[in-house]
Short mmCIF file of C-alpha atoms in Angstrom, two decimals:
data_model
loop_
_atom_site.label_atom_id
_atom_site.label_comp_id
_atom_site.label_asym_id
_atom_site.label_seq_id
_atom_site.Cartn_x
_atom_site.Cartn_y
_atom_site.Cartn_z
CA MET O 1 0.40 -0.13 0.14
CA ASN O 2 1.40 3.22 -1.16
CA ARG O 3 1.49 6.35 1.34
CA ILE O 4 -1.32 7.97 -0.28
CA SER O 5 -3.44 4.94 0.43
CA ILE O 6 -2.12 4.63 3.95
CA VAL O 7 -3.08 8.19 4.78
CA GLN O 8 -6.67 7.97 3.00
CA ASN O 9 -7.36 4.79 4.95
CA HIS O 10 -6.85 6.34 7.64
CA LEU O 11 -9.32 9.40 7.01
CA ASP O 12 -11.84 7.03 5.59
CA GLY O 13 -11.66 5.16 9.47
CA GLY O 14 -10.22 1.80 7.90
CA LYS O 15 -7.96 1.46 10.88
CA LYS O 16 -8.99 2.64 14.34
CA SER O 17 -6.11 3.37 17.00
CA TYR O 18 -5.10 5.51 19.84
CA VAL O 19 -2.43 8.13 19.30
CA ASP O 20 -0.31 9.45 21.78
CA SER O 21 0.95 12.29 19.81
CA ALA O 22 -0.89 15.38 18.21
CA TYR O 23 1.98 15.28 15.68
CA ASP O 24 0.79 11.71 14.61
CA PHE O 25 -2.68 11.96 14.81
CA LEU O 26 -3.13 10.34 11.34
CA SER O 27 -0.55 7.66 12.02
CA PHE O 28 2.25 8.89 9.95
CA ASP O 29 4.56 6.40 11.93
CA ASP O 30 2.97 3.80 9.90
CA LEU O 31 4.73 5.90 6.92
CA LEU O 32 8.30 5.73 8.26
CA THR O 33 10.73 3.05 8.59
CA PRO O 34 11.76 1.59 11.87
CA ALA O 35 15.22 3.50 12.01
CA GLN O 36 13.12 6.73 11.25
CA ILE O 37 10.75 6.11 14.08
CA SER O 38 13.62 5.04 16.54
CA LEU O 39 15.49 8.51 15.56
CA ARG O 40 12.51 10.60 16.07
CA LYS O 41 11.78 9.26 19.42
CA SER O 42 15.76 9.51 20.87
CA VAL O 43 15.43 13.05 19.35
CA ARG O 44 12.62 13.56 21.68
CA GLU O 45 14.43 12.09 24.58
CA PHE O 46 17.43 14.07 23.96
CA MET O 47 15.56 17.16 23.71
CA GLU O 48 13.18 16.67 26.76
CA ARG O 49 16.04 15.51 28.77
CA GLU O 50 19.08 17.93 27.69
CA VAL O 51 17.21 21.29 26.28
CA ALA O 52 13.80 21.65 27.91
CA PRO O 53 14.57 22.09 31.76
CA HIS O 54 17.04 24.90 31.06
CA ILE O 55 15.98 26.69 27.68
CA ASN O 56 13.32 29.09 29.31
CA GLU O 57 16.26 31.09 31.34
CA TYR O 58 18.04 31.58 27.93
CA VAL O 59 14.63 32.40 26.24
CA ASP O 60 13.97 35.10 28.77
CA LYS O 61 17.53 36.49 28.47
CA ALA O 62 17.71 36.43 25.03
CA GLU O 63 20.91 34.50 25.13
CA PHE O 64 22.90 31.82 22.98
CA PRO O 65 22.11 28.54 24.92
CA GLU O 66 25.80 27.61 25.38
CA PHE O 67 24.67 24.67 27.53
CA VAL O 68 23.21 22.76 24.45
CA LEU O 69 26.42 22.37 22.35
CA GLN O 70 28.48 19.77 24.69
CA PRO O 71 25.37 17.42 24.49
CA LEU O 72 25.00 17.95 20.71
CA ARG O 73 28.61 17.15 20.37
CA GLU O 74 28.30 14.03 22.32
CA SER O 75 24.92 12.87 20.54
CA GLY O 76 26.48 13.38 17.15
CA LEU O 77 23.15 14.29 16.07
CA VAL O 78 24.29 16.81 13.57
CA LYS O 79 26.96 14.95 12.12
CA LYS O 80 24.48 12.33 11.22
CA PHE O 81 23.24 14.96 8.34
CA VAL O 82 26.51 16.21 6.98
CA GLU O 83 27.49 14.22 3.94
CA ARG O 84 29.96 11.48 3.92
CA PRO O 85 33.09 11.26 4.54
CA TYR O 86 32.52 13.86 7.18
CA GLY O 87 29.17 12.63 8.39
CA GLU O 88 26.55 9.65 7.87
CA GLY O 89 24.68 11.53 5.58
CA LEU O 90 21.16 10.01 6.76
CA ASP O 91 18.15 10.90 4.55
CA ALA O 92 15.98 14.35 4.06
CA THR O 93 13.20 12.55 6.17
CA SER O 94 14.90 11.78 8.77
CA LEU O 95 16.21 15.31 8.79
CA ALA O 96 13.04 16.68 8.87
CA LEU O 97 11.73 14.64 11.86
CA THR O 98 14.46 15.71 13.41
CA ILE O 99 14.22 19.36 12.71
CA MET O 100 10.66 18.85 13.76
CA GLU O 101 11.28 17.40 17.25
CA ILE O 102 13.82 20.02 18.07
CA ALA O 103 11.26 22.71 17.21
CA ARG O 104 8.62 21.19 19.29
CA VAL O 105 11.01 22.19 22.54
CA ASP O 106 12.44 24.96 21.30
CA VAL O 107 12.06 27.06 18.07
CA SER O 108 14.95 28.97 18.62
CA VAL O 109 17.49 26.13 18.88
CA MET O 110 15.99 24.71 16.05
CA THR O 111 16.77 27.93 14.40
CA MET O 112 20.22 27.74 15.43
CA ILE O 113 20.67 23.94 14.35
CA SER O 114 18.71 24.29 10.89
CA SER O 115 20.65 27.42 10.06
CA HIS O 116 24.35 25.81 10.72
CA LEU O 117 23.08 22.71 8.96
CA LEU O 118 20.61 23.46 6.45
CA LEU O 119 21.98 26.53 5.10
CA VAL O 120 25.71 26.58 6.14
CA VAL O 121 26.76 22.98 5.68
CA LYS O 122 24.38 22.27 2.67
CA THR O 123 25.97 25.36 1.00
CA ILE O 124 29.48 24.40 1.59
CA GLU O 125 28.48 20.96 0.12
CA LEU O 126 27.14 21.95 -2.69
CA PHE O 127 28.94 25.04 -3.85
CA GLY O 128 32.26 24.62 -1.80
CA SER O 129 35.66 23.82 -3.27
CA ASP O 130 37.47 20.55 -2.04
CA ASP O 131 39.51 22.78 -0.04
CA GLN O 132 36.55 24.48 1.66
CA LYS O 133 34.86 21.37 2.43
CA GLN O 134 38.05 19.48 4.01
CA ARG O 135 38.87 23.11 6.02
CA PHE O 136 34.91 23.12 7.24
CA LEU O 137 32.96 20.21 7.13
CA GLY O 138 34.23 17.97 9.89
CA LYS O 139 34.64 21.07 12.43
CA LEU O 140 30.55 22.04 11.50
CA ALA O 141 29.76 18.49 11.72
CA ASN O 142 31.32 18.06 15.16
CA LEU O 143 29.73 21.40 16.41
CA ASP O 144 33.67 22.48 17.03
CA MET O 145 32.72 25.59 14.44
CA ILE O 146 29.32 27.13 14.27
CA GLY O 147 28.07 28.71 11.03
CA GLY O 148 25.42 31.77 10.18
CA TRP O 149 24.44 32.32 6.47
CA GLY O 150 24.47 35.84 5.46
CA LEU O 151 21.56 36.93 3.28
CA THR O 152 19.07 39.20 4.78
CA GLU O 153 19.92 42.90 4.17
CA ILE O 154 17.87 46.04 6.09
CA ASN O 155 16.94 47.43 2.57
CA VAL O 156 16.09 44.68 0.76
CA GLY O 157 15.28 42.00 3.14
CA SER O 158 15.80 38.42 1.62
CA ASP O 159 15.55 39.33 -2.18
CA ALA O 160 18.63 37.94 -3.38
CA SER O 161 17.94 39.71 -6.71
CA ASN O 162 18.56 43.32 -4.98
CA LEU O 163 21.31 42.52 -2.76
CA GLN O 164 23.41 45.64 -1.58
CA THR O 165 26.57 44.21 -0.14
CA THR O 166 29.19 43.91 -2.72
CA VAL O 167 32.24 42.16 -3.07
CA THR O 168 35.47 43.13 -5.00
CA LYS O 169 38.52 41.32 -6.06
CA VAL O 170 41.55 42.91 -4.48
CA PRO O 171 45.03 41.17 -4.30
CA GLY O 172 45.38 38.29 -1.73
CA GLY O 173 41.53 37.85 -1.58
CA TYR O 174 38.25 39.90 -1.66
CA ARG O 175 37.09 42.75 0.19
CA LEU O 176 33.19 42.69 1.33
CA ASN O 177 31.63 45.67 1.76
CA GLY O 178 27.55 46.03 3.18
CA ASN O 179 25.12 45.15 6.30
CA LYS O 180 23.15 42.23 6.99
CA ARG O 181 20.23 41.62 9.45
CA TRP O 182 18.38 39.27 11.11
CA ILE O 183 21.15 36.46 10.54
CA GLY O 184 21.03 33.50 12.74
CA ASN O 185 24.04 32.54 14.50
CA GLY O 186 25.45 35.52 13.06
CA ASN O 187 28.04 36.32 16.07
CA ARG O 188 29.38 32.80 16.25
CA ASP O 189 32.32 31.26 14.24
CA ILE O 190 32.09 31.90 10.44
CA LEU O 191 29.26 33.70 8.22
CA ILE O 192 28.49 32.71 4.58
CA VAL O 193 28.02 36.20 3.32
CA TRP O 194 26.04 36.72 -0.16
CA ALA O 195 27.29 39.48 -1.94
CA ARG O 196 27.15 41.33 -5.67
CA ASP O 197 30.51 41.12 -7.44
CA THR O 198 31.03 44.90 -8.38
CA GLU O 199 32.62 44.25 -11.90
CA THR O 200 30.22 41.19 -12.92
CA ASN O 201 27.35 42.33 -11.30
CA LYS O 202 26.68 38.87 -10.30
CA VAL O 203 26.06 37.27 -6.60
CA GLY O 204 28.31 34.77 -4.93
CA ALA O 205 28.68 33.49 -1.67
CA PHE O 206 31.88 34.05 0.67
CA ILE O 207 32.64 32.28 3.81
CA VAL O 208 33.81 34.72 6.56
CA ASN O 209 35.98 34.32 9.53
CA MET O 210 33.98 36.49 12.13
CA LYS O 211 37.08 37.48 13.61
CA SER O 212 38.65 38.97 10.85
CA GLU O 213 39.56 42.62 10.69
CA GLY O 214 36.33 44.88 9.79
CA VAL O 215 33.88 42.21 10.72
CA THR O 216 31.28 43.30 13.59
CA SER O 217 28.35 41.77 14.98
CA THR O 218 25.68 43.30 16.99
CA VAL O 219 22.95 41.46 18.98
CA ILE O 220 19.56 42.46 17.89
CA LYS O 221 17.77 43.23 21.51
CA ASN O 222 13.90 43.04 22.66
CA LYS O 223 12.62 40.79 19.99
CA LEU O 224 9.76 38.64 20.26
CA ALA O 225 8.79 35.01 19.72
CA LEU O 226 11.85 33.88 18.01
CA ARG O 227 15.16 34.84 19.84
#
């Protein structure tokens, strides 16, 4: 029976069963493999044990929850979704289930992990050079380095076609000039900055060490909801 038929069977009342989770009121676990179900449950247990008892304090203070990093490293959770040889390369469904269970406990922790993994890691996997992959993916997979993804700007939002941040090739590298806004993990270790080339007018991505000369980051205070 295919997935659509299984869901339709539930909707039509073909299978009556008690479900202990609002997430699974249509028995979507029936669509998952045993390994995916086990992963989802293990992520839920991890979040309820390691994050839920402590996270409200950090939400109230709008501070980065440093305490989650070591348990995450020890769990190897992020590494599961980094492509080989730097990680395990688990499937997209497992990744979606993991993100969902993290967000169930705290959406800001989810934003930290998803920005790091879905944006930074995947950008380097897809577009990075071999040297960049070797330099960054192992550290990102182990959370020895945390990355942010700098697209959004004050004046144009996330409209990539109208980016105002510029990049100019100079002897020994590139010079970036501009401002980014609302950047998850924007004050951590590295930032992938999207900018427009002053010569070609094309948009490209550049990996910036946040300790580089001329780079500054400011925490946006008094935000509501997502911290």
